[in-house]
Amino acid sequence: LPLHAFGALHGAFDQAVDGADALARESAMRERTGGRSYDAVLIDNQMPTMGGTAATRELRRRGFDGLIIGLTGDMVGCDDRTQFEAAGLDMCLDKHSEGTQLLTKLLAEHRALVLARGGAIATRAARDSDVRQLRALTLDAARPDGGDIIGLA
């Protein structure tokens, strides 16, 4: 995913090289901010050292309640994707141009929802509400052939 896609969101972001690095960055963020974490995590399934499935599962085990959007090239229904979705993703997007465009739209909408709350840490109920609203956006982004661009966890 090209990092310039995030520039249009006018928000800060960190980039991890793999799942283990993502976990270390999330822990460091909590330490720096007195327990506050990221509002959202975008995570690839296929990464060196620690993949997205293990990293997502560990983030949720540690109590991360933010939005987690998975990104994968795996086909809907294959074992790797199914395990990735079940690890604790809020939604899973395909790696193709439409999925990237949808991702940018979803992250912009998520940022607007967070800012509307005054940047407050999302409660589980707020996150669930955000996910419902974001999933509704994805229904408007179905491919012309009738297939969904995304797979929802």
PDB file of C-alpha atoms in Angstrom:
ATOM      1  CA  LEU A   1       0.000   0.000   0.000  1.00  0.00           C
ATOM      2  CA  PRO A   2       1.534   3.318  -0.994  1.00  0.00           C
ATOM      3  CA  LEU A   3       2.053   5.506   2.051  1.00  0.00           C
ATOM      4  CA  HIS A   4       1.018   8.634   0.141  1.00  0.00           C
ATOM      5  CA  ALA A   5      -2.543   7.284   0.389  1.00  0.00           C
ATOM      6  CA  PHE A   6      -2.503   8.297   4.053  1.00  0.00           C
ATOM      7  CA  GLY A   7      -1.363  11.872   3.376  1.00  0.00           C
ATOM      8  CA  ALA A   8      -4.835  12.854   2.203  1.00  0.00           C
ATOM      9  CA  LEU A   9      -6.225  11.878   5.612  1.00  0.00           C
ATOM     10  CA  HIS A  10      -4.262  14.646   7.369  1.00  0.00           C
ATOM     11  CA  GLY A  11      -3.550  12.397  10.316  1.00  0.00           C
ATOM     12  CA  ALA A  12      -0.457  10.904  11.898  1.00  0.00           C
ATOM     13  CA  PHE A  13       0.495   7.299  11.276  1.00  0.00           C
ATOM     14  CA  ASP A  14       3.329   4.919  12.041  1.00  0.00           C
ATOM     15  CA  GLN A  15       4.619   2.180   9.791  1.00  0.00           C
ATOM     16  CA  ALA A  16       5.757  -1.205  11.097  1.00  0.00           C
ATOM     17  CA  VAL A  17       7.886  -3.634   9.097  1.00  0.00           C
ATOM     18  CA  ASP A  18       6.110  -6.746  10.392  1.00  0.00           C
ATOM     19  CA  GLY A  19       3.717  -7.993  13.063  1.00  0.00           C
ATOM     20  CA  ALA A  20       6.324  -8.082  15.820  1.00  0.00           C
ATOM     21  CA  ASP A  21       7.262  -4.468  15.073  1.00  0.00           C
ATOM     22  CA  ALA A  22       3.565  -3.501  15.091  1.00  0.00           C
ATOM     23  CA  LEU A  23       3.148  -5.013  18.566  1.00  0.00           C
ATOM     24  CA  ALA A  24       6.265  -3.214  19.821  1.00  0.00           C
ATOM     25  CA  ARG A  25       5.015   0.104  18.411  1.00  0.00           C
ATOM     26  CA  GLU A  26       1.580  -0.357  19.968  1.00  0.00           C
ATOM     27  CA  SER A  27       3.173  -1.080  23.374  1.00  0.00           C
ATOM     28  CA  ALA A  28       5.457   1.947  23.024  1.00  0.00           C
ATOM     29  CA  MET A  29       2.462   4.130  22.144  1.00  0.00           C
ATOM     30  CA  ARG A  30       0.654   3.028  25.308  1.00  0.00           C
ATOM     31  CA  GLU A  31       3.744   3.777  27.395  1.00  0.00           C
ATOM     32  CA  ARG A  32       4.235   7.240  25.835  1.00  0.00           C
ATOM     33  CA  THR A  33       0.597   8.239  26.218  1.00  0.00           C
ATOM     34  CA  GLY A  34      -0.323   6.744  29.572  1.00  0.00           C
ATOM     35  CA  GLY A  35      -2.375   3.895  28.130  1.00  0.00           C
ATOM     36  CA  ARG A  36      -3.836   5.471  24.988  1.00  0.00           C
ATOM     37  CA  SER A  37      -3.277   3.469  21.828  1.00  0.00           C
ATOM     38  CA  TYR A  38      -3.851   3.926  18.121  1.00  0.00           C
ATOM     39  CA  ASP A  39      -7.377   4.640  16.889  1.00  0.00           C
ATOM     40  CA  ALA A  40      -6.965   2.151  14.054  1.00  0.00           C
ATOM     41  CA  VAL A  41      -4.533  -0.461  12.790  1.00  0.00           C
ATOM     42  CA  LEU A  42      -4.175  -1.496   9.183  1.00  0.00           C
ATOM     43  CA  ILE A  43      -2.418  -4.841   9.007  1.00  0.00           C
ATOM     44  CA  ASP A  44      -1.260  -7.050   6.163  1.00  0.00           C
ATOM     45  CA  ASN A  45      -1.723 -10.789   6.522  1.00  0.00           C
ATOM     46  CA  GLN A  46       1.531 -11.868   4.891  1.00  0.00           C
ATOM     47  CA  MET A  47       4.532 -10.343   6.693  1.00  0.00           C
ATOM     48  CA  PRO A  48       7.940 -11.666   7.734  1.00  0.00           C
ATOM     49  CA  THR A  49       8.742 -12.631  11.336  1.00  0.00           C
ATOM     50  CA  MET A  50       5.121 -12.407  12.539  1.00  0.00           C
ATOM     51  CA  GLY A  51       2.160 -12.318  10.180  1.00  0.00           C
ATOM     52  CA  GLY A  52      -1.083 -10.430  10.468  1.00  0.00           C
ATOM     53  CA  THR A  53      -3.068 -13.291  11.965  1.00  0.00           C
ATOM     54  CA  ALA A  54      -0.731 -13.740  14.948  1.00  0.00           C
ATOM     55  CA  ALA A  55      -0.260  -9.977  15.406  1.00  0.00           C
ATOM     56  CA  THR A  56      -4.010  -9.288  15.321  1.00  0.00           C
ATOM     57  CA  ARG A  57      -4.717 -12.089  17.773  1.00  0.00           C
ATOM     58  CA  GLU A  58      -2.036 -10.697  20.121  1.00  0.00           C
ATOM     59  CA  LEU A  59      -3.321  -7.115  19.831  1.00  0.00           C
ATOM     60  CA  ARG A  60      -6.800  -8.281  20.857  1.00  0.00           C
ATOM     61  CA  ARG A  61      -5.363 -10.455  23.666  1.00  0.00           C
ATOM     62  CA  ARG A  62      -3.588  -7.370  25.023  1.00  0.00           C
ATOM     63  CA  GLY A  63      -6.895  -5.504  25.067  1.00  0.00           C
ATOM     64  CA  PHE A  64      -6.593  -3.392  21.927  1.00  0.00           C
ATOM     65  CA  ASP A  65     -10.144  -2.182  21.246  1.00  0.00           C
ATOM     66  CA  GLY A  66      -9.403   0.031  18.258  1.00  0.00           C
ATOM     67  CA  LEU A  67     -10.418  -0.648  14.699  1.00  0.00           C
ATOM     68  CA  ILE A  68      -8.336  -3.318  12.941  1.00  0.00           C
ATOM     69  CA  ILE A  69      -8.607  -3.520   9.163  1.00  0.00           C
ATOM     70  CA  GLY A  70      -6.851  -6.436   7.522  1.00  0.00           C
ATOM     71  CA  LEU A  71      -5.408  -6.279   4.032  1.00  0.00           C
ATOM     72  CA  THR A  72      -4.774  -9.451   2.059  1.00  0.00           C
ATOM     73  CA  GLY A  73      -4.285 -10.905  -1.380  1.00  0.00           C
ATOM     74  CA  ASP A  74      -5.748 -14.208  -0.194  1.00  0.00           C
ATOM     75  CA  MET A  75      -8.975 -15.244  -1.878  1.00  0.00           C
ATOM     76  CA  VAL A  76     -12.234 -15.243   0.067  1.00  0.00           C
ATOM     77  CA  GLY A  77     -12.763 -18.682   1.585  1.00  0.00           C
ATOM     78  CA  CYS A  78      -9.135 -19.841   1.686  1.00  0.00           C
ATOM     79  CA  ASP A  79      -7.797 -21.032   5.054  1.00  0.00           C
ATOM     80  CA  ASP A  80      -5.244 -18.232   5.496  1.00  0.00           C
ATOM     81  CA  ARG A  81      -7.861 -15.528   4.961  1.00  0.00           C
ATOM     82  CA  THR A  82     -10.454 -17.255   7.139  1.00  0.00           C
ATOM     83  CA  GLN A  83      -7.956 -17.527  10.010  1.00  0.00           C
ATOM     84  CA  PHE A  84      -6.896 -13.909   9.510  1.00  0.00           C
ATOM     85  CA  GLU A  85     -10.506 -12.680   9.669  1.00  0.00           C
ATOM     86  CA  ALA A  86     -11.198 -14.805  12.759  1.00  0.00           C
ATOM     87  CA  ALA A  87      -8.140 -13.437  14.614  1.00  0.00           C
ATOM     88  CA  GLY A  88     -10.015 -10.264  15.569  1.00  0.00           C
ATOM     89  CA  LEU A  89     -10.295  -8.124  12.451  1.00  0.00           C
ATOM     90  CA  ASP A  90     -13.178  -5.711  12.159  1.00  0.00           C
ATOM     91  CA  MET A  91     -13.034  -6.041   8.391  1.00  0.00           C
ATOM     92  CA  CYS A  92     -10.761  -7.481   5.724  1.00  0.00           C
ATOM     93  CA  LEU A  93     -10.060  -5.750   2.401  1.00  0.00           C
ATOM     94  CA  ASP A  94      -8.643  -7.237  -0.768  1.00  0.00           C
ATOM     95  CA  LYS A  95      -5.311  -6.004  -2.124  1.00  0.00           C
ATOM     96  CA  HIS A  96      -6.307  -4.454  -5.414  1.00  0.00           C
ATOM     97  CA  SER A  97      -6.950  -0.916  -6.596  1.00  0.00           C
ATOM     98  CA  GLU A  98     -10.632  -0.909  -5.591  1.00  0.00           C
ATOM     99  CA  GLY A  99      -9.740  -2.240  -2.146  1.00  0.00           C
ATOM    100  CA  THR A 100      -7.102   0.469  -1.723  1.00  0.00           C
ATOM    101  CA  GLN A 101      -9.561   3.167  -2.758  1.00  0.00           C
ATOM    102  CA  LEU A 102     -12.136   1.773  -0.336  1.00  0.00           C
ATOM    103  CA  LEU A 103      -9.519   1.618   2.415  1.00  0.00           C
ATOM    104  CA  THR A 104      -8.733   5.324   2.002  1.00  0.00           C
ATOM    105  CA  LYS A 105     -12.451   6.127   2.143  1.00  0.00           C
ATOM    106  CA  LEU A 106     -12.969   3.956   5.242  1.00  0.00           C
ATOM    107  CA  LEU A 107      -9.992   5.452   7.078  1.00  0.00           C
ATOM    108  CA  ALA A 108     -11.167   8.991   6.284  1.00  0.00           C
ATOM    109  CA  GLU A 109     -14.626   8.155   7.615  1.00  0.00           C
ATOM    110  CA  HIS A 110     -13.167   6.493  10.705  1.00  0.00           C
ATOM    111  CA  ARG A 111     -11.033   9.565  11.390  1.00  0.00           C
ATOM    112  CA  ALA A 112     -14.150  11.756  11.089  1.00  0.00           C
ATOM    113  CA  LEU A 113     -15.972   9.532  13.585  1.00  0.00           C
ATOM    114  CA  VAL A 114     -13.060   9.716  16.046  1.00  0.00           C
ATOM    115  CA  LEU A 115     -12.828  13.502  15.683  1.00  0.00           C
ATOM    116  CA  ALA A 116     -16.600  13.787  16.193  1.00  0.00           C
ATOM    117  CA  ARG A 117     -16.068  12.128  19.580  1.00  0.00           C
ATOM    118  CA  GLY A 118     -13.457  14.773  20.344  1.00  0.00           C
ATOM    119  CA  GLY A 119     -10.644  12.309  19.732  1.00  0.00           C
ATOM    120  CA  ALA A 120     -11.714  10.328  22.776  1.00  0.00           C
ATOM    121  CA  ILE A 121     -10.577   6.760  23.179  1.00  0.00           C
ATOM    122  CA  ALA A 122     -13.244   4.580  21.653  1.00  0.00           C
ATOM    123  CA  THR A 123     -15.199   2.409  24.009  1.00  0.00           C
ATOM    124  CA  ARG A 124     -16.119  -1.043  22.774  1.00  0.00           C
ATOM    125  CA  ALA A 125     -19.661   0.240  22.054  1.00  0.00           C
ATOM    126  CA  ALA A 126     -18.286   3.230  20.093  1.00  0.00           C
ATOM    127  CA  ARG A 127     -15.987   0.966  18.092  1.00  0.00           C
ATOM    128  CA  ASP A 128     -18.867  -1.385  17.311  1.00  0.00           C
ATOM    129  CA  SER A 129     -20.944   1.594  16.166  1.00  0.00           C
ATOM    130  CA  ASP A 130     -18.061   2.844  14.003  1.00  0.00           C
ATOM    131  CA  VAL A 131     -17.658  -0.604  12.442  1.00  0.00           C
ATOM    132  CA  ARG A 132     -21.383  -0.764  11.618  1.00  0.00           C
ATOM    133  CA  GLN A 133     -21.155   2.636   9.907  1.00  0.00           C
ATOM    134  CA  LEU A 134     -18.001   1.679   8.028  1.00  0.00           C
ATOM    135  CA  ARG A 135     -19.507  -1.626   6.911  1.00  0.00           C
ATOM    136  CA  ALA A 136     -22.535   0.266   5.596  1.00  0.00           C
ATOM    137  CA  LEU A 137     -20.138   2.301   3.432  1.00  0.00           C
ATOM    138  CA  THR A 138     -18.701  -0.906   2.018  1.00  0.00           C
ATOM    139  CA  LEU A 139     -22.123  -2.006   0.827  1.00  0.00           C
ATOM    140  CA  ASP A 140     -22.139   1.065  -1.437  1.00  0.00           C
ATOM    141  CA  ALA A 141     -18.806  -0.012  -2.906  1.00  0.00           C
ATOM    142  CA  ALA A 142     -19.799  -3.351  -4.397  1.00  0.00           C
ATOM    143  CA  ARG A 143     -18.150  -4.188  -7.708  1.00  0.00           C
ATOM    144  CA  PRO A 144     -20.306  -3.892 -10.809  1.00  0.00           C
ATOM    145  CA  ASP A 145     -20.259  -7.682 -11.231  1.00  0.00           C
ATOM    146  CA  GLY A 146     -22.200  -7.987  -7.969  1.00  0.00           C
ATOM    147  CA  GLY A 147     -19.296  -9.323  -5.886  1.00  0.00           C
ATOM    148  CA  ASP A 148     -18.204  -7.473  -2.802  1.00  0.00           C
ATOM    149  CA  ILE A 149     -14.875  -5.708  -2.829  1.00  0.00           C
ATOM    150  CA  ILE A 150     -14.362  -6.685   0.786  1.00  0.00           C
ATOM    151  CA  GLY A 151     -14.704  -9.618   3.086  1.00  0.00           C
ATOM    152  CA  LEU A 152     -16.050  -8.827   6.516  1.00  0.00           C
ATOM    153  CA  ALA A 153     -14.779 -10.531   9.633  1.00  0.00           C
TER     154      ALA A 153
END
